[in-house]
C-alpha positions as a Markdown table, in Angstrom:
| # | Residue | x | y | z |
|---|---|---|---|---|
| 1 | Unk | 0.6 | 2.3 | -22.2 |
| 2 | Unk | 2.1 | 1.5 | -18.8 |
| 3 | Unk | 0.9 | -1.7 | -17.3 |
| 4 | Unk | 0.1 | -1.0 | -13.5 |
| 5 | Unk | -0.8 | -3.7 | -10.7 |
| 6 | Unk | -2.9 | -2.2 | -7.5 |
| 7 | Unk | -3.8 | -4.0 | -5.0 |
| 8 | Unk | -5.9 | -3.5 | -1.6 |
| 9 | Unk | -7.1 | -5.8 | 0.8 |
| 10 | Unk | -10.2 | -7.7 | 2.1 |
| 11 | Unk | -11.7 | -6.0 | 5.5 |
| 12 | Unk | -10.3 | -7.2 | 8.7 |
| 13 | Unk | -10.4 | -6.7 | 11.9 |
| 14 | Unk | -14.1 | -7.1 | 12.2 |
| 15 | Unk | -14.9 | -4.0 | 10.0 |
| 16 | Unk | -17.4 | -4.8 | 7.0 |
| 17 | Unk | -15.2 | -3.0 | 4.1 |
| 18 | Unk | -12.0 | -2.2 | 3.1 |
| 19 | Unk | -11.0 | 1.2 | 2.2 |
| 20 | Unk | -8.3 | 0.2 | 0.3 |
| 21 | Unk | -10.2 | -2.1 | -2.0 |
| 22 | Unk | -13.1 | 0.1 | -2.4 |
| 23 | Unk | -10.5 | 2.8 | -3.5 |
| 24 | Unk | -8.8 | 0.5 | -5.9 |
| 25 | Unk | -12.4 | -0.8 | -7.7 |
| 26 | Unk | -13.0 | 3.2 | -8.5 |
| 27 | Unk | -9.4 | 3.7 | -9.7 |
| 28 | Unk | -9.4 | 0.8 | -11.9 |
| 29 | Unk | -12.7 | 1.8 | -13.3 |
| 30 | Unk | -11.6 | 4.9 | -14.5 |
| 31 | Unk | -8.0 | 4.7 | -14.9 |
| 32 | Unk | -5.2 | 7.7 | -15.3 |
| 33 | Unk | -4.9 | 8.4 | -19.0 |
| 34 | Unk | -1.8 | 6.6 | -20.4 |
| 35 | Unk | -2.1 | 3.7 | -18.1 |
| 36 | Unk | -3.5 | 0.2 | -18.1 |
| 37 | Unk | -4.7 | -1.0 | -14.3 |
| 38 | Unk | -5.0 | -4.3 | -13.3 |
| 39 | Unk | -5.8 | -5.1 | -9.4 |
| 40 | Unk | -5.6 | -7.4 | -6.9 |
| 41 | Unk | -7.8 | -8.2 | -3.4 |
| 42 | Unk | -5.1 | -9.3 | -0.7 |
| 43 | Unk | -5.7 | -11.5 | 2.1 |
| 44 | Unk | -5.5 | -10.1 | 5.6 |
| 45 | Unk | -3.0 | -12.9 | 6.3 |
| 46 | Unk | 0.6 | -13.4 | 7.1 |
| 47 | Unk | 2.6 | -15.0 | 4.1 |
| 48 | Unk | -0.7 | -15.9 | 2.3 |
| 49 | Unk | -0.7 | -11.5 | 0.9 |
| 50 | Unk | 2.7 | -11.9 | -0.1 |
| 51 | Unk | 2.0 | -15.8 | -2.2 |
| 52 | Unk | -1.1 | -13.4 | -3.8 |
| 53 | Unk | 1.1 | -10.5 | -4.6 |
| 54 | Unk | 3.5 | -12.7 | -6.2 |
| 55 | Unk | 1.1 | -14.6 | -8.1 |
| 56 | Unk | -1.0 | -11.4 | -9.5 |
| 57 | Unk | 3.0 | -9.8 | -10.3 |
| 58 | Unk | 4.1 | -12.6 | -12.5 |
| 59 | Unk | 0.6 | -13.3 | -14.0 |
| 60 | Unk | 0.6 | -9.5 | -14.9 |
| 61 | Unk | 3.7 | -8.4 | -15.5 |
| 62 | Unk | 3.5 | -4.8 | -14.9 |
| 63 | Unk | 5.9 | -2.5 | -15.3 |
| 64 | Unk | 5.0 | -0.8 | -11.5 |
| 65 | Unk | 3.2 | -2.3 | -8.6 |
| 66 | Unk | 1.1 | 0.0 | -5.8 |
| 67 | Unk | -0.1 | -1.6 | -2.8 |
| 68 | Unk | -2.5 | 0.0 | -1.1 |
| 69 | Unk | -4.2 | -1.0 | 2.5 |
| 70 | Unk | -6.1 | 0.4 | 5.1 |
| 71 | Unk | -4.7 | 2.8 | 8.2 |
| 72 | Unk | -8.0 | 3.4 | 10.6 |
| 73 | Unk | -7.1 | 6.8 | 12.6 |
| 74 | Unk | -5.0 | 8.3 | 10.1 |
| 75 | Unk | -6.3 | 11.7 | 8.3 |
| 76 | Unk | -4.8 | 11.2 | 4.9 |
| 77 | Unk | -3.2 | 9.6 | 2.6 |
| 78 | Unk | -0.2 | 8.4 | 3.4 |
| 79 | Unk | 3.2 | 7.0 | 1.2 |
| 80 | Unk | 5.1 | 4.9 | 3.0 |
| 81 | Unk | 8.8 | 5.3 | 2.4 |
| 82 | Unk | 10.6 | 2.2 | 4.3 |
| 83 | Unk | 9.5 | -1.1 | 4.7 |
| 84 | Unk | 10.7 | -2.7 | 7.5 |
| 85 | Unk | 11.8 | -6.9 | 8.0 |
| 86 | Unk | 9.2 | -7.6 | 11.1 |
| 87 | Unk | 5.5 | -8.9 | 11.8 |
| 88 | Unk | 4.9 | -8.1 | 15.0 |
| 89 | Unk | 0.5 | -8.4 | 15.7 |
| 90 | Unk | -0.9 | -6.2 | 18.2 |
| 91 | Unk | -4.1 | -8.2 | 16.4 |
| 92 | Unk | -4.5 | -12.0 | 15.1 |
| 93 | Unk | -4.8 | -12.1 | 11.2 |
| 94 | Unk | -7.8 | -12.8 | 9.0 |
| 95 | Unk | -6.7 | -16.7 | 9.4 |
| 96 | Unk | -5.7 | -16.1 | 13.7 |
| 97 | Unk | -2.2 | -16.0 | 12.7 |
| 98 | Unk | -0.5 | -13.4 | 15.8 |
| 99 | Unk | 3.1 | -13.9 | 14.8 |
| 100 | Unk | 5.4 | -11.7 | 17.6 |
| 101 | Unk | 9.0 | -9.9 | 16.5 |
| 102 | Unk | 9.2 | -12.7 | 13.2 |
| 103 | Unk | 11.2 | -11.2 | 10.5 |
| 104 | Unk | 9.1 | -11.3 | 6.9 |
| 105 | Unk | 11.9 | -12.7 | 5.2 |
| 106 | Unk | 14.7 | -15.0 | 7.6 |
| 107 | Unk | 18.2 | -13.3 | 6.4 |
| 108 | Unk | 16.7 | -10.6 | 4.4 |
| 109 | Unk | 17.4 | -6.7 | 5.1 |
| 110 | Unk | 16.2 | -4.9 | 8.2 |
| 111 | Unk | 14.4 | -2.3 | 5.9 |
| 112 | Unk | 13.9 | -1.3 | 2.2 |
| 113 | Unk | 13.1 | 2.0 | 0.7 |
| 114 | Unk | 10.3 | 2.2 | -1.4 |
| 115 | Unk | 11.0 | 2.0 | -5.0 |
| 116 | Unk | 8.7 | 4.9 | -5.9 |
| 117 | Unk | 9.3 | 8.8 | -6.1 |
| 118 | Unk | 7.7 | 9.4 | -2.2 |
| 119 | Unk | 7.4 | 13.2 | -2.2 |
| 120 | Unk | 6.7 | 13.4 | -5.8 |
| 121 | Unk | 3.8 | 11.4 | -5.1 |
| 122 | Unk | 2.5 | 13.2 | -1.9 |
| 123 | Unk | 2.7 | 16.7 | -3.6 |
| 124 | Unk | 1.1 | 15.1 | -6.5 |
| 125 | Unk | -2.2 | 13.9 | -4.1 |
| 126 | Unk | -2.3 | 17.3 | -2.7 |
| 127 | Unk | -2.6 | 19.2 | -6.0 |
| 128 | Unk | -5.5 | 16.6 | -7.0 |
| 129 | Unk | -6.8 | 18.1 | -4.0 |
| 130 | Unk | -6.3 | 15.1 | -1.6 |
| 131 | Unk | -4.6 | 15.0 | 1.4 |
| 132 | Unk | -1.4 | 13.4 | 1.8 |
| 133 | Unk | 1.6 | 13.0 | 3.4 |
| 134 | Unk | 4.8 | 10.9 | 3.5 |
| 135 | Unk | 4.7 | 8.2 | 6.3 |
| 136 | Unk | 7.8 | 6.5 | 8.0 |
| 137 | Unk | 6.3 | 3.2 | 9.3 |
| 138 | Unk | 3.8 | 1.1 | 7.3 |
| 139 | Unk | 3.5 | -0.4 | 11.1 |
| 140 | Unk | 4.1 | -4.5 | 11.7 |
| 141 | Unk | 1.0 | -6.2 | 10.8 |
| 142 | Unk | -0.2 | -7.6 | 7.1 |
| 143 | Unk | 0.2 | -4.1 | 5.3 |
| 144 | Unk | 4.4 | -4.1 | 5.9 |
| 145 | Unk | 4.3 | -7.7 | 5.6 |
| 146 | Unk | 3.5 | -6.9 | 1.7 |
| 147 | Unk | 4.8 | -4.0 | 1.7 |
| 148 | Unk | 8.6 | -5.7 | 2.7 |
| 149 | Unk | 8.0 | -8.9 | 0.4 |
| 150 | Unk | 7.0 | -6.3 | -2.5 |
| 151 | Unk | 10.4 | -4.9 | -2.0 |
| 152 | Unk | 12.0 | -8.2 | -1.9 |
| 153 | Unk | 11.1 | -9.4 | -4.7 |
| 154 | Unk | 11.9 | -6.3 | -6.3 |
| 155 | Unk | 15.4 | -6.4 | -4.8 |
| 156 | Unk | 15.8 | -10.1 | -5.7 |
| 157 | Unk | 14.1 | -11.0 | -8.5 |
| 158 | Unk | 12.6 | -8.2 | -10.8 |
| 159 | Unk | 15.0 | -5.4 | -10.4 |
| 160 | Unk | 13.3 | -3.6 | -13.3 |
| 161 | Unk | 10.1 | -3.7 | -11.7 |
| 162 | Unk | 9.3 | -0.5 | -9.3 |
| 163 | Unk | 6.9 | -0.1 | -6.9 |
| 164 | Unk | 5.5 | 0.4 | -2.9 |
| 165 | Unk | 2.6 | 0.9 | -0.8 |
| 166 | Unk | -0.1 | 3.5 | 0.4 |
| 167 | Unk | -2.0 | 3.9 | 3.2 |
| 168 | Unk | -5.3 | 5.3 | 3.4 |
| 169 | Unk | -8.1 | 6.0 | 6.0 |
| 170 | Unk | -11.4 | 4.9 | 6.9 |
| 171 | Unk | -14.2 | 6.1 | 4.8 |
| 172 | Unk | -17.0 | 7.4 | 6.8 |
| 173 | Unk | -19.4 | 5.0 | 6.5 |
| 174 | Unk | -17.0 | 2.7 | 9.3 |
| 175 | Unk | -16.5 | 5.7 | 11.8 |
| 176 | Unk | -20.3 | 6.7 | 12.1 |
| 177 | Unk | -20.7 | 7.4 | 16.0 |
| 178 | Unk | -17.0 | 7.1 | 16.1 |
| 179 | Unk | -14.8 | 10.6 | 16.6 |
| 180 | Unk | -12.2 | 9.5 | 14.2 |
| 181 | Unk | -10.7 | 11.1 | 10.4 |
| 182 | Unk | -12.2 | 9.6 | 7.5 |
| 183 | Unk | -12.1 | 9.9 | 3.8 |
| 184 | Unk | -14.8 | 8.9 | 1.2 |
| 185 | Unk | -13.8 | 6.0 | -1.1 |
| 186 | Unk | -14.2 | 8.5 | -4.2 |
| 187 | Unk | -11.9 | 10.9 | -2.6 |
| 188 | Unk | -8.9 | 8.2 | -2.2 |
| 189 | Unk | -9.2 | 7.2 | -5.6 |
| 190 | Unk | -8.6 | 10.5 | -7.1 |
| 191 | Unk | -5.3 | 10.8 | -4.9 |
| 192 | Unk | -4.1 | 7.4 | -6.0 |
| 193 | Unk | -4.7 | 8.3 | -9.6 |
| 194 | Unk | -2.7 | 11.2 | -9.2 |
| 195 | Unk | -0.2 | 8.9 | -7.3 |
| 196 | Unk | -0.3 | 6.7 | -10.2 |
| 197 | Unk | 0.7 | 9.2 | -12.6 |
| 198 | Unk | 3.4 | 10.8 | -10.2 |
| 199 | Unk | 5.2 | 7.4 | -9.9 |
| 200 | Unk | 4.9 | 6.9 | -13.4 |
| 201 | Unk | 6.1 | 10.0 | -14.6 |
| 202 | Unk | 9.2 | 10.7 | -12.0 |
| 203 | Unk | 12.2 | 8.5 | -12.3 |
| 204 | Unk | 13.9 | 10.6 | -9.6 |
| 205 | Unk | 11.8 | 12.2 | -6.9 |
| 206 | Unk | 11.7 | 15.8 | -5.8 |
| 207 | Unk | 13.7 | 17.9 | -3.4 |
| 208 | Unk | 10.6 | 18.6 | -0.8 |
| 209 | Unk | 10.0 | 18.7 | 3.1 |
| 210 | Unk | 8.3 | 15.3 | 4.0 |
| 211 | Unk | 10.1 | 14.4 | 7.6 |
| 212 | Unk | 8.5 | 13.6 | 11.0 |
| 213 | Unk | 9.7 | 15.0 | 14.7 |
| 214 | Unk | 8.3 | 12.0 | 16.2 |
């Protein structure tokens, strides 16, 4: 059995749920065969995620870690591929923290890849029937902010351990009257099982089309 951490976040931004945490309840109910889930709810905070993260990682001690948060306005689900070394708040945190163009980590890289097979794990959503794509920017507020000190760690203090983040969309209960893309809860699970297994299963990734014009 491979030990797995996910974790999503508490809701923010005035929104009543999170997505990601809703997701990551169904997931952990009925886990992928072959693998033992343990979750975490994040913070929407600067700093204070990251402190959770690290506290959940070394009480656990899985073998692969998924973040997973919420990305309102984005049709599907999305696996980030770099993290990058900036918070940057076009919105105040959960605690009214607006940090401008601060790095995440003072002297640590400008970006890390994501320690996960990216394309494996998009095509392995799709053929669960979810949809997915690769994403290029996890964007500047609280979700890169664990995203980057995931990969930190990783590169600095558990270089066995592998892991990296997910985005997923509103369900539609929080875009009723509201023209915007929405997944249900369900729905998101089932792609992060089958993103579960992917990362799990693929120690290299696959040779497949997941770039962006813009």
């Amino acid at each position: 059995m491979t030990r797995v951490l996910v974790t999503g976040f508490e809701p923010f931004d005035a929104e009543a749920v999170n997505p990601s945490w809703q997701a990551v309840e169904l997931l952990a109910a009925h886990p992928p065969a072959g693998l033992t889930v343990t979750t975490a709810r994040l913070s929407c905070v600067f700093g204070a995620a990251v402190d959770e993260l690290r506290t959940a990682v070394a009480r656990e001690e899985p073998a692969l870690v998924l973040c997973t948060g919420q990305a309102g306005g984005r049709p599907d689900l999305t696996v980030e591929r770099v993290a990058v070394n900036v918070d940057d708040a076009r919105i105040p945190d959960n605690a009214g923290r607006q940090p401008i163009d601060e790095p995440v980590v003072p002297g640590g890289p400008d970006a890390y890849f994501a320690r996960l097979p990216v394309k494996a794990c998009v095509a392995a959503a799709r053929e669960a029937g979810v949809p997915a794509s690769v994403s290029q920017t996890a964007g500047t507020f609280v979700c890169n902010n664990v995203f980057y000190g995931l990969m930190h760690l990783i590169a600095t203090e558990r270089p066995a351990l592998r892991g990296g983040f997910v985005h997923v969309p509103y369900t539609p209960e929080q875009v009723t009257g509201r023209s915007l893309p929405a997944l249900p809860a369900g729905t998101v699970a089932d792609g992060l099982r089958a993103v579960l297994t992917a990362a799990v299963t693929h120690t290299t990734d696959i040779v497949a089309s997941g770039g962006a014009t813009h």
